[in-house]
Amino acid sequence: MRFRKKVLEIAIVVSLSIASLEIASRLLNLGPAVYRLNPGAAKSSYRVSDNPLLGYVLRENYRDTKADSHESFSYINAQGQRDAERTFEKPANTKRIVMIGDSVLLGNGIADLNDTNSRQLERKYQSQGTEVLTLGVGGYCTLSEVELLRVKALKFKPDVVVVLFVNNDYAIGGEIVGSELGARGLRPFYRPSAVEKLFLNSCFFRWVSMAFDLFHFRTELDPYYHLDSIVSAVSDNNVDRGFAMLKDLTKRNKFKVIVAIWPKFEERVVSDGSHPWDLRHPNQLLVESIAEKYGFPAIRLSPYFKVPKGGNPKELFSIGDGMHPSVLGAHIAAEALYDVLAK
């Protein structure tokens, strides 16, 4: 009886301690918010694709009045893009710019479609007979983005394709996700279901997992963690292959390409330092070298983000994660791209 009583006392103390840690973690907002794409789920804007280079795509004609702007979006058009409705036939005397990219272009965290980067850019061309179409899909790598352009956007007859390049585009996206992993909700690491549920529901466990990379959660979810090892493993296999495919498409379809390099928004500066550098060429990013190899001009967008005195770029220009743009960040990016395209 004494032994059982002791075990019960220990269990109560441990339970209260864990509960206290969980409450404190939530009050201090320590654990990051978690979003899963979950292709095929009722509340997901994504569906599984049978194209192994894509793995998943946005669901055509999707609507959600209570969208969280991460897993689900309020409006997806008939072509399966977060964009205004488009016709395949290009209107007379009209030029078309097609933007390809990942969740940065898609506008994760931006509720209103019209506040996204591509829509703000199109408004600047309102009286110039130019349309800006967007092919942003969360989690895509460069190769997946170009494949989506090939299978979906060439019928729109683009004049210019803008690749919005983010530092984690080196990490393979749709290609290794494939239909099987896509159906499981983009989980590249196997974990027991109890661990997945604990991560989703416990703020304290999320905090510890991300701090110490338990069960590879940080490797999967933090775009800046172990980036060097990701780049060394797949850069030639993904970005290079994607740009090679894109070059071939330009020859056969007669459009131009611009690579726009997305910066990282830190608490004090707007930086390109999160992108890997080409060790063979001082002051040149690896993506700039790969773009140069295929004759694509590459433009850094970082100089366009002017930080006011005492301002915090991470809070001003992103939704708080240093990567995905806020409405202001999307607006400045649209101004930058308008200037770049004009030149």
GROMACS .gro file of C-alpha atoms in nm:
model
  343
    1MET     CA    1   0.000   0.000   0.000
    2ARG     CA    2   0.284   0.238   0.085
    3PHE     CA    3   0.445   0.161  -0.252
    4ARG     CA    4   0.119   0.226  -0.439
    5LYS     CA    5   0.067   0.547  -0.247
    6LYS     CA    6   0.419   0.661  -0.336
    7VAL     CA    7   0.365   0.582  -0.705
    8LEU     CA    8   0.036   0.772  -0.700
    9GLU     CA    9   0.202   1.073  -0.538
   10ILE     CA   10   0.478   1.072  -0.800
   11ALA     CA   11   0.221   1.040  -1.080
   12ILE     CA   12   0.024   1.336  -0.944
   13VAL     CA   13   0.337   1.552  -0.911
   14VAL     CA   14   0.452   1.463  -1.264
   15SER     CA   15   0.105   1.529  -1.409
   16LEU     CA   16   0.080   1.866  -1.235
   17SER     CA   17   0.430   1.958  -1.351
   18ILE     CA   18   0.351   1.871  -1.712
   19ALA     CA   19   0.022   2.061  -1.692
   20SER     CA   20   0.204   2.364  -1.547
   21LEU     CA   21   0.463   2.354  -1.825
   22GLU     CA   22   0.190   2.328  -2.088
   23ILE     CA   23  -0.003   2.622  -1.942
   24ALA     CA   24   0.314   2.832  -1.915
   25SER     CA   25   0.412   2.747  -2.275
   26ARG     CA   26   0.073   2.858  -2.403
   27LEU     CA   27   0.071   3.177  -2.199
   28LEU     CA   28   0.421   3.264  -2.323
   29ASN     CA   29   0.336   3.148  -2.677
   30LEU     CA   30   0.654   2.938  -2.691
   31GLY     CA   31   0.540   2.666  -2.931
   32PRO     CA   32   0.517   2.770  -3.298
   33ALA     CA   33   0.188   2.747  -3.483
   34VAL     CA   34   0.157   2.426  -3.685
   35TYR     CA   35  -0.002   2.394  -4.026
   36ARG     CA   36  -0.032   2.077  -4.232
   37LEU     CA   37  -0.135   2.075  -4.595
   38ASN     CA   38  -0.314   1.736  -4.561
   39PRO     CA   39  -0.402   1.687  -4.929
   40GLY     CA   40  -0.747   1.539  -4.972
   41ALA     CA   41  -0.877   1.637  -4.629
   42ALA     CA   42  -1.212   1.815  -4.626
   43LYS     CA   43  -1.066   2.138  -4.487
   44SER     CA   44  -0.754   2.137  -4.707
   45SER     CA   45  -0.714   2.344  -5.022
   46TYR     CA   46  -0.484   2.070  -5.154
   47ARG     CA   47  -0.547   1.741  -5.328
   48VAL     CA   48  -0.314   1.457  -5.418
   49SER     CA   49  -0.174   1.460  -5.772
   50ASP     CA   50  -0.080   1.155  -5.977
   51ASN     CA   51   0.215   1.352  -6.118
   52PRO     CA   52   0.520   1.239  -5.914
   53LEU     CA   53   0.703   1.568  -5.973
   54LEU     CA   54   0.416   1.754  -5.811
   55GLY     CA   55   0.285   1.517  -5.543
   56TYR     CA   56  -0.009   1.748  -5.469
   57VAL     CA   57  -0.180   2.052  -5.620
   58LEU     CA   58  -0.440   2.308  -5.521
   59ARG     CA   59  -0.800   2.195  -5.553
   60GLU     CA   60  -0.994   2.352  -5.840
   61ASN     CA   61  -1.290   2.575  -5.744
   62TYR     CA   62  -1.218   2.542  -5.371
   63ARG     CA   63  -1.403   2.776  -5.133
   64ASP     CA   64  -1.375   2.822  -4.757
   65THR     CA   65  -1.538   3.108  -4.568
   66LYS     CA   66  -1.334   3.020  -4.257
   67ALA     CA   67  -0.997   2.961  -4.424
   68ASP     CA   68  -0.682   2.989  -4.212
   69SER     CA   69  -0.473   3.105  -4.513
   70HIS     CA   70  -0.221   2.827  -4.454
   71GLU     CA   71  -0.389   2.489  -4.494
   72SER     CA   72  -0.695   2.634  -4.662
   73PHE     CA   73  -0.768   2.947  -4.864
   74SER     CA   74  -1.092   3.129  -4.922
   75TYR     CA   75  -1.076   3.114  -5.301
   76ILE     CA   76  -0.906   2.886  -5.554
   77ASN     CA   77  -0.997   2.940  -5.919
   78ALA     CA   78  -1.117   2.691  -6.180
   79GLN     CA   79  -0.759   2.620  -6.291
   80GLY     CA   80  -0.654   2.529  -5.938
   81GLN     CA   81  -0.459   2.842  -5.851
   82ARG     CA   82  -0.502   3.110  -5.589
   83ASP     CA   83  -0.574   3.370  -5.850
   84ALA     CA   84  -0.853   3.550  -6.031
   85GLU     CA   85  -1.039   3.349  -6.295
   86ARG     CA   86  -0.847   3.333  -6.622
   87THR     CA   87  -0.919   3.229  -6.980
   88PHE     CA   88  -0.670   3.018  -7.170
   89GLU     CA   89  -0.706   3.239  -7.475
   90LYS     CA   90  -0.496   3.552  -7.435
   91PRO     CA   91  -0.690   3.873  -7.511
   92ALA     CA   92  -0.571   4.078  -7.806
   93ASN     CA   93  -0.290   4.326  -7.736
   94THR     CA   94  -0.230   4.170  -7.397
   95LYS     CA   95   0.095   4.052  -7.243
   96ARG     CA   96   0.108   3.785  -6.977
   97ILE     CA   97   0.347   3.747  -6.688
   98VAL     CA   98   0.333   3.409  -6.511
   99MET     CA   99   0.483   3.387  -6.163
  100ILE     CA  100   0.593   3.051  -6.023
  101GLY     CA  101   0.691   2.985  -5.663
  102ASP     CA  102   0.597   2.829  -5.331
  103SER     CA  103   0.401   2.948  -5.026
  104VAL     CA  104   0.575   3.288  -5.037
  105LEU     CA  105   0.410   3.354  -5.374
  106LEU     CA  106   0.091   3.176  -5.271
  107GLY     CA  107   0.053   3.421  -4.984
  108ASN     CA  108   0.045   3.207  -4.671
  109GLY     CA  109  -0.088   3.423  -4.389
  110ILE     CA  110  -0.254   3.676  -4.621
  111ALA     CA  111  -0.631   3.638  -4.602
  112ASP     CA  112  -0.740   3.853  -4.897
  113LEU     CA  113  -0.644   3.724  -5.241
  114ASN     CA  114  -0.612   4.081  -5.368
  115ASP     CA  115  -0.339   4.156  -5.112
  116THR     CA  116  -0.105   3.886  -5.246
  117ASN     CA  117   0.210   3.977  -5.434
  118SER     CA  118   0.092   3.883  -5.784
  119ARG     CA  119  -0.244   4.059  -5.751
  120GLN     CA  120  -0.079   4.377  -5.627
  121LEU     CA  121   0.165   4.359  -5.919
  122GLU     CA  122  -0.118   4.315  -6.170
  123ARG     CA  123  -0.290   4.630  -6.040
  124LYS     CA  124   0.021   4.829  -6.133
  125TYR     CA  125  -0.030   4.715  -6.493
  126GLN     CA  126  -0.401   4.795  -6.490
  127SER     CA  127  -0.392   5.041  -6.781
  128GLN     CA  128  -0.108   4.871  -6.969
  129GLY     CA  129  -0.276   4.558  -7.103
  130THR     CA  130  -0.070   4.319  -6.892
  131GLU     CA  131  -0.198   4.026  -6.685
  132VAL     CA  132  -0.006   3.867  -6.397
  133LEU     CA  133  -0.095   3.503  -6.338
  134THR     CA  134   0.029   3.314  -6.034
  135LEU     CA  135   0.127   2.949  -5.987
  136GLY     CA  136   0.225   2.950  -5.621
  137VAL     CA  137   0.192   2.621  -5.432
  138GLY     CA  138   0.304   2.569  -5.073
  139GLY     CA  139   0.605   2.342  -5.022
  140TYR     CA  140   0.713   2.323  -5.386
  141CYS     CA  141   1.078   2.318  -5.490
  142THR     CA  142   1.210   2.467  -5.815
  143LEU     CA  143   1.169   2.146  -6.013
  144SER     CA  144   0.806   2.110  -5.901
  145GLU     CA  145   0.737   2.474  -5.984
  146VAL     CA  146   0.871   2.435  -6.339
  147GLU     CA  147   0.679   2.110  -6.384
  148LEU     CA  148   0.358   2.289  -6.282
  149LEU     CA  149   0.438   2.560  -6.536
  150ARG     CA  150   0.485   2.294  -6.802
  151VAL     CA  151   0.164   2.103  -6.740
  152LYS     CA  152  -0.064   2.392  -6.651
  153ALA     CA  153   0.053   2.739  -6.754
  154LEU     CA  154   0.197   2.706  -7.104
  155LYS     CA  155  -0.157   2.702  -7.243
  156PHE     CA  156  -0.191   3.060  -7.112
  157LYS     CA  157   0.091   3.161  -7.351
  158PRO     CA  158   0.313   3.360  -7.112
  159ASP     CA  159   0.545   3.632  -7.242
  160VAL     CA  160   0.753   3.639  -6.923
  161VAL     CA  161   0.795   3.386  -6.643
  162VAL     CA  162   0.910   3.515  -6.304
  163VAL     CA  163   1.065   3.256  -6.074
  164LEU     CA  164   1.020   3.380  -5.716
  165PHE     CA  165   1.313   3.194  -5.561
  166VAL     CA  166   1.317   3.128  -5.186
  167ASN     CA  167   1.616   2.983  -5.000
  168ASN     CA  168   1.438   2.658  -4.912
  169ASP     CA  169   1.362   2.590  -5.281
  170TYR     CA  170   1.679   2.380  -5.281
  171ALA     CA  171   1.500   2.129  -5.059
  172ILE     CA  172   1.314   1.875  -5.267
  173GLY     CA  173   0.941   1.934  -5.241
  174GLY     CA  174   0.678   1.761  -5.449
  175GLU     CA  175   0.923   1.525  -5.619
  176ILE     CA  176   1.005   1.310  -5.317
  177VAL     CA  177   0.672   1.374  -5.149
  178GLY     CA  178   0.489   1.201  -5.432
  179SER     CA  179   0.133   1.080  -5.411
  180GLU     CA  180   0.192   0.840  -5.123
  181LEU     CA  181   0.353   1.090  -4.885
  182GLY     CA  182   0.122   1.363  -5.011
  183ALA     CA  183  -0.176   1.157  -4.903
  184ARG     CA  184  -0.020   1.125  -4.558
  185GLY     CA  185  -0.002   1.503  -4.529
  186LEU     CA  186   0.357   1.585  -4.627
  187ARG     CA  187   0.537   1.395  -4.355
  188PRO     CA  188   0.884   1.310  -4.493
  189PHE     CA  189   0.986   1.149  -4.160
  190TYR     CA  190   0.807   0.850  -4.013
  191ARG     CA  191   0.683   0.905  -3.658
  192PRO     CA  192   0.436   0.716  -3.439
  193SER     CA  193   0.087   0.864  -3.466
  194ALA     CA  194   0.091   0.940  -3.092
  195VAL     CA  195   0.397   1.161  -3.142
  196GLU     CA  196   0.228   1.345  -3.431
  197LYS     CA  197  -0.082   1.406  -3.219
  198LEU     CA  198   0.127   1.524  -2.925
  199PHE     CA  199   0.315   1.769  -3.149
  200LEU     CA  200  -0.009   1.908  -3.290
  201ASN     CA  201  -0.182   1.945  -2.953
  202SER     CA  202   0.092   2.030  -2.702
  203CYS     CA  203   0.251   2.372  -2.713
  204PHE     CA  204   0.525   2.261  -2.470
  205PHE     CA  205   0.611   1.950  -2.674
  206ARG     CA  206   0.629   2.160  -2.993
  207TRP     CA  207   0.866   2.402  -2.824
  208VAL     CA  208   1.096   2.124  -2.701
  209SER     CA  209   1.078   1.940  -3.034
  210MET     CA  210   1.174   2.248  -3.233
  211ALA     CA  211   1.448   2.346  -2.987
  212PHE     CA  212   1.619   2.004  -2.991
  213ASP     CA  213   1.498   1.868  -3.327
  214LEU     CA  214   1.316   1.579  -3.160
  215PHE     CA  215   1.182   1.327  -3.414
  216HIS     CA  216   1.323   1.556  -3.688
  217PHE     CA  217   1.040   1.808  -3.650
  218ARG     CA  218   1.271   2.107  -3.682
  219THR     CA  219   1.449   1.956  -3.982
  220GLU     CA  220   1.111   1.921  -4.151
  221LEU     CA  221   0.950   2.250  -4.051
  222ASP     CA  222   1.224   2.512  -4.005
  223PRO     CA  223   1.333   2.639  -4.348
  224TYR     CA  224   1.663   2.774  -4.211
  225TYR     CA  225   1.770   2.466  -4.011
  226HIS     CA  226   2.038   2.240  -4.165
  227LEU     CA  227   2.002   2.428  -4.493
  228ASP     CA  228   2.366   2.367  -4.590
  229SER     CA  229   2.327   1.991  -4.574
  230ILE     CA  230   2.002   2.011  -4.771
  231VAL     CA  231   2.167   2.223  -5.040
  232SER     CA  232   2.471   1.999  -5.074
  233ALA     CA  233   2.246   1.697  -5.113
  234VAL     CA  234   1.997   1.824  -5.370
  235SER     CA  235   2.102   2.155  -5.529
  236ASP     CA  236   2.230   1.999  -5.850
  237ASN     CA  237   1.942   1.754  -5.855
  238ASN     CA  238   1.664   2.007  -5.813
  239VAL     CA  239   1.739   2.372  -5.890
  240ASP     CA  240   1.977   2.288  -6.173
  241ARG     CA  241   1.736   2.033  -6.320
  242GLY     CA  242   1.448   2.277  -6.281
  243PHE     CA  243   1.632   2.556  -6.460
  244ALA     CA  244   1.744   2.315  -6.733
  245MET     CA  245   1.382   2.219  -6.792
  246LEU     CA  246   1.282   2.585  -6.787
  247LYS     CA  247   1.549   2.670  -7.046
  248ASP     CA  248   1.414   2.400  -7.275
  249LEU     CA  249   1.062   2.537  -7.233
  250THR     CA  250   1.178   2.889  -7.328
  251LYS     CA  251   1.323   2.760  -7.654
  252ARG     CA  252   1.002   2.585  -7.753
  253ASN     CA  253   0.754   2.845  -7.623
  254LYS     CA  254   0.937   3.174  -7.674
  255PHE     CA  255   0.902   3.340  -7.334
  256LYS     CA  256   1.158   3.521  -7.120
  257VAL     CA  257   1.261   3.431  -6.766
  258ILE     CA  258   1.360   3.641  -6.465
  259VAL     CA  259   1.470   3.490  -6.135
  260ALA     CA  260   1.369   3.711  -5.841
  261ILE     CA  261   1.558   3.618  -5.522
  262TRP     CA  262   1.351   3.643  -5.205
  263PRO     CA  263   1.531   3.772  -4.891
  264LYS     CA  264   1.506   3.676  -4.526
  265PHE     CA  265   1.353   3.931  -4.290
  266GLU     CA  266   1.546   3.937  -3.965
  267GLU     CA  267   1.479   4.153  -3.662
  268ARG     CA  268   1.724   4.422  -3.770
  269VAL     CA  269   1.812   4.365  -4.135
  270VAL     CA  270   1.681   4.233  -4.463
  271SER     CA  271   1.936   3.975  -4.570
  272ASP     CA  272   2.033   3.745  -4.855
  273GLY     CA  273   2.271   3.559  -4.623
  274SER     CA  274   2.027   3.274  -4.573
  275HIS     CA  275   2.087   3.175  -4.934
  276PRO     CA  276   2.393   2.953  -4.992
  277TRP     CA  277   2.687   3.126  -5.156
  278ASP     CA  278   2.876   2.992  -5.456
  279LEU     CA  279   3.217   2.919  -5.305
  280ARG     CA  280   3.379   2.941  -5.649
  281HIS     CA  281   3.267   3.300  -5.702
  282PRO     CA  282   3.294   3.553  -5.417
  283ASN     CA  283   2.982   3.762  -5.353
  284GLN     CA  284   2.768   3.543  -5.579
  285LEU     CA  285   2.479   3.336  -5.454
  286LEU     CA  286   2.455   2.976  -5.570
  287VAL     CA  287   2.120   3.042  -5.736
  288GLU     CA  288   2.274   3.335  -5.926
  289SER     CA  289   2.541   3.103  -6.064
  290ILE     CA  290   2.287   2.840  -6.168
  291ALA     CA  291   2.068   3.107  -6.330
  292GLU     CA  292   2.369   3.249  -6.513
  293LYS     CA  293   2.450   2.901  -6.645
  294TYR     CA  294   2.116   2.898  -6.828
  295GLY     CA  295   2.115   3.265  -6.928
  296PHE     CA  296   1.849   3.380  -6.683
  297PRO     CA  297   1.890   3.723  -6.521
  298ALA     CA  298   1.873   3.693  -6.141
  299ILE     CA  299   1.769   3.992  -5.932
  300ARG     CA  300   1.794   4.027  -5.553
  301LEU     CA  301   1.481   4.188  -5.409
  302SER     CA  302   1.646   4.273  -5.075
  303PRO     CA  303   1.759   4.628  -5.171
  304TYR     CA  304   1.397   4.730  -5.227
  305PHE     CA  305   1.299   4.669  -4.865
  306LYS     CA  306   1.398   4.989  -4.688
  307VAL     CA  307   1.387   4.957  -4.310
  308PRO     CA  308   1.273   5.270  -4.122
  309LYS     CA  309   1.485   5.378  -3.829
  310GLY     CA  310   1.410   5.153  -3.534
  311GLY     CA  311   1.194   4.928  -3.751
  312ASN     CA  312   1.184   4.551  -3.727
  313PRO     CA  313   1.188   4.395  -4.078
  314LYS     CA  314   1.060   4.063  -3.945
  315GLU     CA  315   0.748   4.230  -3.806
  316LEU     CA  316   0.706   4.482  -4.087
  317PHE     CA  317   0.763   4.277  -4.398
  318SER     CA  318   0.671   3.922  -4.292
  319ILE     CA  319   0.385   3.756  -4.109
  320GLY     CA  320   0.626   3.704  -3.819
  321ASP     CA  321   0.828   3.409  -3.949
  322GLY     CA  322   1.088   3.607  -4.142
  323MET     CA  323   0.989   3.448  -4.472
  324HIS     CA  324   0.626   3.479  -4.580
  325PRO     CA  325   0.537   3.839  -4.668
  326SER     CA  326   0.289   4.053  -4.482
  327VAL     CA  327   0.054   4.265  -4.692
  328LEU     CA  328   0.316   4.542  -4.677
  329GLY     CA  329   0.591   4.299  -4.773
  330ALA     CA  330   0.387   4.177  -5.070
  331HIS     CA  331   0.327   4.538  -5.173
  332ILE     CA  332   0.697   4.625  -5.168
  333ALA     CA  333   0.777   4.306  -5.360
  334ALA     CA  334   0.521   4.407  -5.623
  335GLU     CA  335   0.683   4.750  -5.651
  336ALA     CA  336   1.024   4.584  -5.685
  337LEU     CA  337   0.911   4.339  -5.952
  338TYR     CA  338   0.741   4.616  -6.147
  339ASP     CA  339   1.069   4.808  -6.149
  340VAL     CA  340   1.273   4.500  -6.241
  341LEU     CA  341   1.040   4.405  -6.527
  342ALA     CA  342   1.039   4.759  -6.660
  343LYS     CA  343   1.417   4.750  -6.680
   0.00000   0.00000   0.00000
